[in-house]
Amino acid sequence: MLLIGESLNVMSKKIGKALKERDPAPIQEEVKDQEARGMDYIDINLGPAKKDGTELMPWVVKTVQEVTELPLALDTSNIDAIAEGLKVYKPTAQPPLINSIMARPERYEKMLPIAAEYNADFIALMWGPEGLPRDENERAALCVELLYAANEAGIENEKIWVDGIVTPVNIQQEQLVSLMNFYMMLQDIAPGAKSTCGLSNISNGPPAYLRPILNQTYMVMLERYGMYSVISDPLDEKLTAIAKGKHPEIVDVIQKAMDEPVDASQYEKELADYVKTVDVILGRKLYSDSWLEL
C-alpha cells in the first residue's frame, strides 16, 4: 500500500505560517520527517490558494524538492497554481500527481489538458455535478465519464488514481460499504486504473482517540478490495506499519471479521477492538462513540 503524506497542509498552524512568510525551514523539516516515517508521496495542500497560488505553488515545489526525491502530489483548487507548480517540477522516479480532478465538466475540461501536457498522473475525484454520489452505481457512472474524457485527452488509465470519496462514519455509515463495493467494480470499469482516498475522512468527527483504529481498520478493508494507495497521517506509526506489512495478525482478524460476524471476546483487547470496528464500518452495529466499550 502506497502512502501519501497529508501533513504538509495550509490548515496546519505551523505550515500555514511558513507558507505565508515563505519560510522554507518548517516546510523542509516536515518533508524530511514524512520521508523518515515511510511516506511514498508528499502531498502539498495549499487549499483554495486564490490570492497568490500561482506564485506560491512553484515556490513550495522548489522548496520541497531541495530536500527530497519523493514524488509530490500538488493539491489545490486553483487550476493555474497546479500548472505553475508542474512547470518547475523536477523529474522523480514517479511522475507528479495532481490532487485532484473532479468528475465535473467545468473542472476536467480545463485540467485534463494540463495533466496531459506535463505527463502527470492525477486523482480522479468522484464528486459530480450533484455532489457526493449516493451509491456505488453513481460512482461508477461518474468514473466512466471522467476516465473516458481522460482517455480522449491521451491519458491512459494507468495514470489515473480513482478516489471514490470516504465519508465520516458518524454521519454516513452506509456510504462506507458503498465505497468498498465501488472499488470491487473498478477494474471492470477501468482496467489498469489505480485507486486512492482521503483515508482520514472516515474518522473526521469521532473523538480523537478513536481516529487511529477507524483509519487503520478501514485501510485494511479497502486494500482487500484493491485499494492501491491512501492519503494518510504520517504520525500514525501503526497505520504505516500495517500498510507496509508489519502486522499480519491485525490484517487477518479484520479480514475474518469482514467475512462473517466474529465473537470479539475470543481475542485480546487490541484485536477485539478491530473486530468491533469492522462491525461498525459494515453497518452490523450502529455507530456510537462508545462502540469499543460495548
Short mmCIF file of C-alpha atoms in Angstrom, two decimals:
data_model
loop_
_atom_site.label_atom_id
_atom_site.label_comp_id
_atom_site.label_asym_id
_atom_site.label_seq_id
_atom_site.Cartn_x
_atom_site.Cartn_y
_atom_site.Cartn_z
CA MET A 1 0.00 0.00 0.00
CA LEU A 2 1.45 3.36 -1.03
CA LEU A 3 1.09 6.21 1.46
CA ILE A 4 0.62 9.87 0.53
CA GLY A 5 1.52 12.07 3.49
CA GLU A 6 -1.20 14.58 4.31
CA SER A 7 0.56 16.85 6.81
CA LEU A 8 2.10 19.50 4.54
CA ASN A 9 -1.18 21.36 4.75
CA VAL A 10 -2.04 25.05 4.82
CA MET A 11 -4.51 24.28 7.62
CA SER A 12 -1.64 23.40 9.94
CA LYS A 13 -0.76 26.43 12.05
CA LYS A 14 2.97 25.79 11.67
CA ILE A 15 2.87 25.12 7.93
CA GLY A 16 0.34 27.86 7.24
CA LYS A 17 2.63 30.42 8.90
CA ALA A 18 5.65 29.15 6.96
CA LEU A 19 3.76 29.40 3.68
CA LYS A 20 2.62 32.92 4.42
CA GLU A 21 6.12 34.06 5.39
CA ARG A 22 7.87 32.00 2.67
CA ASP A 23 9.96 30.36 5.37
CA PRO A 24 11.40 27.14 3.93
CA ALA A 25 12.71 25.66 7.20
CA PRO A 26 9.43 24.34 8.73
CA ILE A 27 8.31 23.04 5.34
CA GLN A 28 11.56 21.17 4.68
CA GLU A 29 11.57 19.84 8.25
CA GLU A 30 8.06 18.45 7.72
CA VAL A 31 9.06 16.86 4.41
CA LYS A 32 12.13 15.15 5.87
CA ASP A 33 10.06 13.89 8.79
CA GLN A 34 7.42 12.42 6.47
CA GLU A 35 10.07 10.69 4.40
CA ALA A 36 11.66 9.23 7.55
CA ARG A 37 8.23 7.98 8.64
CA GLY A 38 7.77 5.96 5.45
CA MET A 39 5.62 8.14 3.21
CA ASP A 40 5.84 7.35 -0.50
CA TYR A 41 4.45 10.69 -1.77
CA ILE A 42 4.31 14.17 -0.24
CA ASP A 43 1.01 15.99 -0.67
CA ILE A 44 1.37 19.78 -0.92
CA ASN A 45 -2.05 21.03 0.15
CA LEU A 46 -2.48 24.78 -0.38
CA GLY A 47 -6.27 24.81 -0.11
CA PRO A 48 -8.00 27.34 -2.41
CA ALA A 49 -4.84 29.48 -2.78
CA LYS A 50 -6.87 32.10 -4.62
CA LYS A 51 -4.74 35.14 -3.81
CA ASP A 52 -1.17 34.08 -4.59
CA GLY A 53 -1.37 30.43 -5.58
CA THR A 54 0.38 30.86 -8.92
CA GLU A 55 3.45 32.19 -7.14
CA LEU A 56 3.18 30.05 -4.01
CA MET A 57 2.87 26.59 -5.56
CA PRO A 58 6.07 26.76 -7.63
CA TRP A 59 7.92 28.17 -4.60
CA VAL A 60 6.75 25.26 -2.43
CA VAL A 61 7.56 22.68 -5.10
CA LYS A 62 11.11 24.01 -5.40
CA THR A 63 11.45 24.22 -1.60
CA VAL A 64 10.30 20.64 -1.10
CA GLN A 65 12.38 19.19 -3.92
CA GLU A 66 15.53 20.68 -2.39
CA VAL A 67 15.31 18.06 0.39
CA THR A 68 13.59 15.02 -1.09
CA GLU A 69 13.40 12.92 -4.25
CA LEU A 70 9.98 11.57 -3.33
CA PRO A 71 7.24 12.30 -5.88
CA LEU A 72 4.80 15.08 -4.99
CA ALA A 73 1.06 15.48 -5.12
CA LEU A 74 0.00 19.04 -5.94
CA ASP A 75 -3.18 19.76 -4.05
CA THR A 76 -5.17 22.96 -4.55
CA SER A 77 -8.44 24.00 -6.18
CA ASN A 78 -6.55 26.75 -8.04
CA ILE A 79 -6.04 25.27 -11.51
CA ASP A 80 -3.50 27.87 -12.59
CA ALA A 81 -1.43 27.18 -9.45
CA ILE A 82 -1.29 23.47 -10.37
CA ALA A 83 0.01 24.38 -13.83
CA GLU A 84 2.66 26.70 -12.41
CA GLY A 85 3.82 24.04 -9.98
CA LEU A 86 4.18 21.48 -12.75
CA LYS A 87 6.28 23.90 -14.80
CA VAL A 88 9.07 23.84 -12.20
CA TYR A 89 8.69 20.20 -11.10
CA LYS A 90 11.98 18.27 -11.29
CA PRO A 91 11.53 14.70 -12.59
CA THR A 92 11.48 11.97 -9.94
CA ALA A 93 11.22 8.19 -10.11
CA GLN A 94 7.45 8.61 -10.38
CA PRO A 95 5.52 11.37 -12.18
CA PRO A 96 3.85 14.16 -10.22
CA LEU A 97 0.30 13.61 -9.04
CA ILE A 98 -2.46 16.21 -9.46
CA ASN A 99 -4.79 16.12 -6.47
CA SER A 100 -7.43 16.23 -7.80
CA ILE A 101 -9.70 16.47 -10.88
CA MET A 102 -13.42 16.35 -10.12
CA ALA A 103 -15.93 14.50 -12.28
CA ARG A 104 -17.45 17.82 -13.34
CA PRO A 105 -17.03 19.04 -16.94
CA GLU A 106 -16.16 22.60 -15.93
CA ARG A 107 -13.20 21.20 -13.98
CA TYR A 108 -11.95 18.29 -16.04
CA GLU A 109 -12.18 20.11 -19.38
CA LYS A 110 -9.65 22.64 -18.06
CA MET A 111 -7.44 20.27 -16.08
CA LEU A 112 -7.04 17.22 -18.29
CA PRO A 113 -5.01 19.13 -20.90
CA ILE A 114 -2.67 20.27 -18.10
CA ALA A 115 -2.18 16.70 -16.89
CA ALA A 116 -1.51 15.56 -20.45
CA GLU A 117 0.93 18.39 -21.19
CA TYR A 118 3.09 17.68 -18.15
CA ASN A 119 2.71 13.88 -18.23
CA ALA A 120 1.25 14.00 -14.71
CA ASP A 121 -0.81 11.32 -13.02
CA PHE A 122 -4.00 12.61 -11.47
CA ILE A 123 -6.53 11.71 -8.80
CA ALA A 124 -9.97 11.35 -10.34
CA LEU A 125 -12.34 12.57 -7.63
CA MET A 126 -15.85 11.13 -7.84
CA TRP A 127 -17.50 14.43 -6.96
CA GLY A 128 -20.03 15.12 -9.67
CA PRO A 129 -22.36 17.96 -10.66
CA GLU A 130 -24.74 16.93 -7.88
CA GLY A 131 -22.01 16.50 -5.29
CA LEU A 132 -21.38 13.23 -3.44
CA PRO A 133 -22.62 10.11 -5.26
CA ARG A 134 -25.40 8.26 -3.46
CA ASP A 135 -24.06 4.75 -4.07
CA GLU A 136 -21.56 2.63 -5.97
CA ASN A 137 -23.56 2.84 -9.19
CA GLU A 138 -23.44 6.63 -9.26
CA ARG A 139 -19.72 6.44 -8.54
CA ALA A 140 -19.32 4.04 -11.45
CA ALA A 141 -21.19 6.35 -13.82
CA LEU A 142 -19.01 9.32 -12.85
CA CYS A 143 -15.88 7.18 -13.20
CA VAL A 144 -16.79 6.12 -16.73
CA GLU A 145 -17.48 9.75 -17.73
CA LEU A 146 -14.24 11.15 -16.32
CA LEU A 147 -11.96 8.35 -17.49
CA TYR A 148 -13.46 8.45 -20.98
CA ALA A 149 -12.67 12.18 -21.15
CA ALA A 150 -9.13 11.48 -19.89
CA ASN A 151 -8.57 8.76 -22.47
CA GLU A 152 -9.80 11.14 -25.18
CA ALA A 153 -7.17 13.62 -23.94
CA GLY A 154 -4.46 10.98 -24.39
CA ILE A 155 -4.19 9.91 -20.73
CA GLU A 156 -4.18 6.15 -20.19
CA ASN A 157 -5.94 4.51 -17.24
CA GLU A 158 -2.65 3.60 -15.55
CA LYS A 159 -2.03 7.31 -14.87
CA ILE A 160 -5.40 7.78 -13.17
CA TRP A 161 -5.90 7.27 -9.41
CA VAL A 162 -9.61 6.96 -8.66
CA ASP A 163 -10.91 8.46 -5.40
CA GLY A 164 -14.47 7.32 -4.65
CA ILE A 165 -14.65 9.64 -1.59
CA VAL A 166 -14.57 8.42 2.00
CA THR A 167 -17.27 9.85 4.27
CA PRO A 168 -17.30 10.17 8.09
CA VAL A 169 -18.56 7.04 9.82
CA ASN A 170 -20.65 9.04 12.28
CA ILE A 171 -22.59 10.82 9.52
CA GLN A 172 -23.00 8.44 6.56
CA GLN A 173 -22.23 4.96 7.82
CA GLU A 174 -23.81 3.21 4.82
CA GLN A 175 -21.54 5.07 2.39
CA LEU A 176 -18.52 3.15 3.65
CA VAL A 177 -19.87 -0.15 2.33
CA SER A 178 -20.94 1.55 -0.90
CA LEU A 179 -17.38 2.76 -1.41
CA MET A 180 -15.96 -0.74 -0.96
CA ASN A 181 -18.49 -2.07 -3.46
CA PHE A 182 -17.35 0.59 -5.92
CA TYR A 183 -13.70 -0.41 -5.59
CA MET A 184 -14.65 -4.04 -6.23
CA MET A 185 -16.09 -2.85 -9.56
CA LEU A 186 -13.21 -0.55 -10.51
CA GLN A 187 -11.05 -2.88 -12.59
CA ASP A 188 -14.09 -3.92 -14.62
CA ILE A 189 -14.97 -0.27 -15.20
CA ALA A 190 -11.42 0.98 -15.79
CA PRO A 191 -8.82 -1.77 -16.28
CA GLY A 192 -5.38 -0.64 -15.12
CA ALA A 193 -6.56 2.39 -13.15
CA LYS A 194 -5.08 2.90 -9.69
CA SER A 195 -7.04 3.95 -6.62
CA THR A 196 -6.66 6.19 -3.61
CA CYS A 197 -8.71 8.01 -0.99
CA GLY A 198 -8.57 10.56 1.80
CA LEU A 199 -8.48 7.86 4.45
CA SER A 200 -8.73 10.16 7.48
CA ASN A 201 -12.17 11.35 6.38
CA ILE A 202 -13.71 8.24 7.92
CA SER A 203 -12.71 9.45 11.39
CA ASN A 204 -13.45 13.14 10.86
CA GLY A 205 -15.87 13.80 13.71
CA PRO A 206 -15.41 10.94 16.21
CA PRO A 207 -13.26 11.64 19.31
CA ALA A 208 -9.55 11.95 18.61
CA TYR A 209 -8.62 8.77 20.48
CA LEU A 210 -10.86 6.73 18.16
CA ARG A 211 -9.45 8.08 14.92
CA PRO A 212 -6.44 5.74 14.55
CA ILE A 213 -8.39 2.47 14.85
CA LEU A 214 -11.02 3.68 12.38
CA ASN A 215 -8.36 4.71 9.88
CA GLN A 216 -6.33 1.53 10.31
CA THR A 217 -9.30 -0.81 10.07
CA TYR A 218 -10.81 0.84 7.01
CA MET A 219 -7.45 0.90 5.23
CA VAL A 220 -7.14 -2.88 5.61
CA MET A 221 -10.73 -3.37 4.44
CA LEU A 222 -10.19 -1.18 1.38
CA GLU A 223 -6.92 -2.87 0.50
CA ARG A 224 -8.75 -6.19 0.32
CA TYR A 225 -10.94 -4.65 -2.38
CA GLY A 226 -8.00 -3.42 -4.43
CA MET A 227 -7.05 -0.07 -2.88
CA TYR A 228 -3.65 0.96 -4.27
CA SER A 229 -2.85 3.91 -2.01
CA VAL A 230 -4.24 6.16 0.71
CA ILE A 231 -3.69 9.74 1.78
CA SER A 232 -2.77 9.23 5.41
CA ASP A 233 -1.48 10.76 8.64
CA PRO A 234 2.30 10.31 8.81
CA LEU A 235 2.15 10.44 12.62
CA ASP A 236 0.09 7.23 12.80
CA GLU A 237 3.02 4.85 13.10
CA LYS A 238 0.86 1.74 13.45
CA LEU A 239 -1.11 2.57 10.30
CA THR A 240 2.15 2.95 8.38
CA ALA A 241 3.43 -0.33 9.79
CA ILE A 242 0.23 -2.14 8.79
CA ALA A 243 0.43 -0.66 5.29
CA LYS A 244 3.99 -1.94 4.97
CA GLY A 245 3.02 -5.49 6.00
CA LYS A 246 4.34 -5.48 9.58
CA HIS A 247 1.14 -6.54 11.41
CA PRO A 248 -0.29 -9.58 9.60
CA GLU A 249 -2.21 -10.60 12.73
CA ILE A 250 -4.25 -7.38 12.53
CA VAL A 251 -4.94 -7.88 8.82
CA ASP A 252 -6.00 -11.48 9.45
CA VAL A 253 -8.51 -10.65 12.17
CA ILE A 254 -10.01 -7.77 10.18
CA GLN A 255 -10.47 -9.97 7.12
CA LYS A 256 -12.06 -12.74 9.20
CA ALA A 257 -14.49 -10.23 10.68
CA MET A 258 -15.31 -8.99 7.18
CA ASP A 259 -16.26 -12.49 6.04
CA GLU A 260 -18.66 -13.19 8.88
CA PRO A 261 -19.56 -11.91 12.35
CA VAL A 262 -16.87 -12.83 14.87
CA ASP A 263 -17.12 -13.02 18.64
CA ALA A 264 -14.73 -10.27 19.73
CA SER A 265 -14.43 -11.75 23.22
CA GLN A 266 -12.21 -14.56 21.91
CA TYR A 267 -9.43 -12.06 21.27
CA GLU A 268 -7.28 -9.90 23.48
CA LYS A 269 -8.44 -6.29 23.65
CA GLU A 270 -6.28 -4.91 20.82
CA LEU A 271 -7.56 -7.40 18.26
CA ALA A 272 -11.08 -7.37 19.73
CA ASP A 273 -11.24 -3.64 19.07
CA TYR A 274 -10.54 -4.23 15.39
CA VAL A 275 -13.36 -6.79 15.23
CA LYS A 276 -15.77 -4.32 16.83
CA THR A 277 -14.68 -1.61 14.41
CA VAL A 278 -15.30 -3.84 11.38
CA ASP A 279 -18.85 -4.40 12.64
CA VAL A 280 -19.44 -0.64 12.83
CA ILE A 281 -17.98 0.05 9.38
CA LEU A 282 -20.06 -2.73 7.81
CA GLY A 283 -23.20 -1.42 9.48
CA ARG A 284 -23.75 -4.52 11.59
CA LYS A 285 -23.87 -2.16 14.55
CA LEU A 286 -24.96 1.47 14.61
CA TYR A 287 -22.18 3.96 15.17
CA SER A 288 -21.75 5.45 18.62
CA ASP A 289 -18.68 6.98 20.25
CA SER A 290 -18.72 4.09 22.74
CA TRP A 291 -18.62 1.17 20.29
CA LEU A 292 -15.36 -0.17 21.71
CA GLU A 293 -16.85 -0.41 25.21
CA LEU A 294 -19.97 -2.29 24.10
#
